[in-house]
Amino acid sequence: MLTTVQEKQQRVRELLAERKAILLAHNYQRAEIQEIADIVGDSLGLSIEAANSDAEVIVFAGVHFMAESVYILAPHKTVILPALQAGCPMANMINPEKLQALRDEYPDYTVVCYVNSSAAVKALSDICCTSGNVLSVVKGIENDKILMVPDKNLAKFAAAHVPEKDIKWFDGFCPTHHRLTAADIRQSKIDHPEAIVVVHPECDPEVTALADHVCSTSGMYSYVEQHSAKQFIIGTESGILFRMRRENPDKEFFLASRKLLCPNMKLTTLDDIIDSLETMSNIVTVPESVRLKAIQSLEKMIAAPRNE
Ligand code: 13P
Ligand code: SF4
């Protein structure tokens, strides 16, 4: 029986080697999983890495839509989501029926779908984006009329940066980022007056308006590393702090609110990874008819450069 974190981490690495598998972890995952992952990254980076990898088995420590995206891009690989119940509440706010109703209402709009969405919703969209490339995706669309789903905050962020486009949006949001308020940021600035404020575009516009910089999770790593400041207030899910602190031991990071915790991103444990690799269970697939449509939106997303 494995009892310590180190024993479990070692067992995961043994099983990964046996199964010719790699472990991908999102930046919000538990520290003990990030520590032993082959790649830790944001939604865009992990999709690209998974699709390009030679590994036959991809273990995805993240949420359901991320594992689906890997399968859509690389259907010959076995994609494992160790905690199969780890979903994204924002992705679940929209479904194909709701999107079809919007398409009927706005027939001449190009649908940009945030990657935090189901495969079926991606299949009904024209192009996907992540927070890491939303601005270049929106700027690159010829049509001036754009409908964004499901995150209204990401859409408002795009609308503010690309005012020449007529952008409409669905009323979805990330419950975790939505809990962060302008009052939290103001209080954090009082507590840490020298600190630079960095937040995710899933935050409410009242919050992003108070930030020095708004970017994806991986964008945050490079921003804080390159910035000469020594203190940062971070407005995204708490899991990001692990690597930030490890990579920047001379800098201090303060979470903008203790409410910034995504329960779904914390569901995956080392035990789940061990169980799923031992039994080769919790495999994610997508029906082929859906996959063939969804891949078109995802490949366009991958081809778009990161935001400047
Ligand atoms: P990124 O890693 O793409 O910034 O995503 C944030 C997020 O909320 C993923 O669920
Ligand atoms: Fe979904 Fe928000 Fe959790 Fe990301 S942080 S998985 S967008 S609920």
PDB file of C-alpha atoms and ligand atoms in Angstrom, residues 26 28 63 65-66 87-91 114 116 151 173-177 202 236-237 261-265, ligand 2:
ATOM      1  CA  HIS A  26      -3.067  22.147 -16.408  1.00  0.00           C
ATOM      2  CA  TYR A  28      -4.411  24.813 -11.928  1.00  0.00           C
ATOM      3  CA  VAL A  63     -11.082  18.868 -16.890  1.00  0.00           C
ATOM      4  CA  PHE A  65     -13.191  19.432 -22.318  1.00  0.00           C
ATOM      5  CA  MET A  66      -9.383  19.387 -22.320  1.00  0.00           C
ATOM      6  CA  GLY A  87     -16.079  18.916 -15.688  1.00  0.00           C
ATOM      7  CA  CYS A  88     -16.051  22.659 -16.311  1.00  0.00           C
ATOM      8  CA  PRO A  89     -19.216  24.418 -15.079  1.00  0.00           C
ATOM      9  CA  MET A  90     -18.758  27.164 -17.674  1.00  0.00           C
ATOM     10  CA  ALA A  91     -18.484  24.631 -20.516  1.00  0.00           C
ATOM     11  CA  TYR A 114     -13.918  29.333 -26.229  1.00  0.00           C
ATOM     12  CA  ASN A 116     -13.816  25.614 -22.530  1.00  0.00           C
ATOM     13  CA  ASP A 151     -17.784  33.101 -21.725  1.00  0.00           C
ATOM     14  CA  PHE A 173     -19.082  32.627 -17.123  1.00  0.00           C
ATOM     15  CA  CYS A 174     -16.517  30.781 -15.024  1.00  0.00           C
ATOM     16  CA  PRO A 175     -17.913  30.552 -11.471  1.00  0.00           C
ATOM     17  CA  THR A 176     -14.389  30.573 -10.012  1.00  0.00           C
ATOM     18  CA  HIS A 177     -13.154  33.733 -11.748  1.00  0.00           C
ATOM     19  CA  GLU A 202     -12.363  35.146 -17.457  1.00  0.00           C
ATOM     20  CA  THR A 236      -6.713  33.438 -11.314  1.00  0.00           C
ATOM     21  CA  GLU A 237      -7.123  29.948  -9.868  1.00  0.00           C
ATOM     22  CA  LEU A 261     -10.367  27.841  -6.161  1.00  0.00           C
ATOM     23  CA  CYS A 262     -11.894  25.672  -8.896  1.00  0.00           C
ATOM     24  CA  PRO A 263     -13.196  22.492  -7.224  1.00  0.00           C
ATOM     25  CA  ASN A 264     -13.163  20.627 -10.548  1.00  0.00           C
ATOM     26  CA  MET A 265      -9.510  21.378 -11.182  1.00  0.00           C
TER      27      MET A 265
HETATM   28 FE1  SF4 B   2     -14.000  25.882 -15.834  1.00  0.00          FE
HETATM   29 FE2  SF4 B   2     -13.411  28.064 -14.476  1.00  0.00          FE
HETATM   30 FE3  SF4 B   2     -12.720  25.727 -13.483  1.00  0.00          FE
HETATM   31 FE4  SF4 B   2     -11.470  26.697 -15.656  1.00  0.00          FE
HETATM   32  S1  SF4 B   2     -11.436  27.544 -13.604  1.00  0.00           S
HETATM   33  S2  SF4 B   2     -12.234  24.624 -15.351  1.00  0.00           S
HETATM   34  S3  SF4 B   2     -13.160  27.783 -16.660  1.00  0.00           S
HETATM   35  S4  SF4 B   2     -14.813  26.465 -13.843  1.00  0.00           S
END
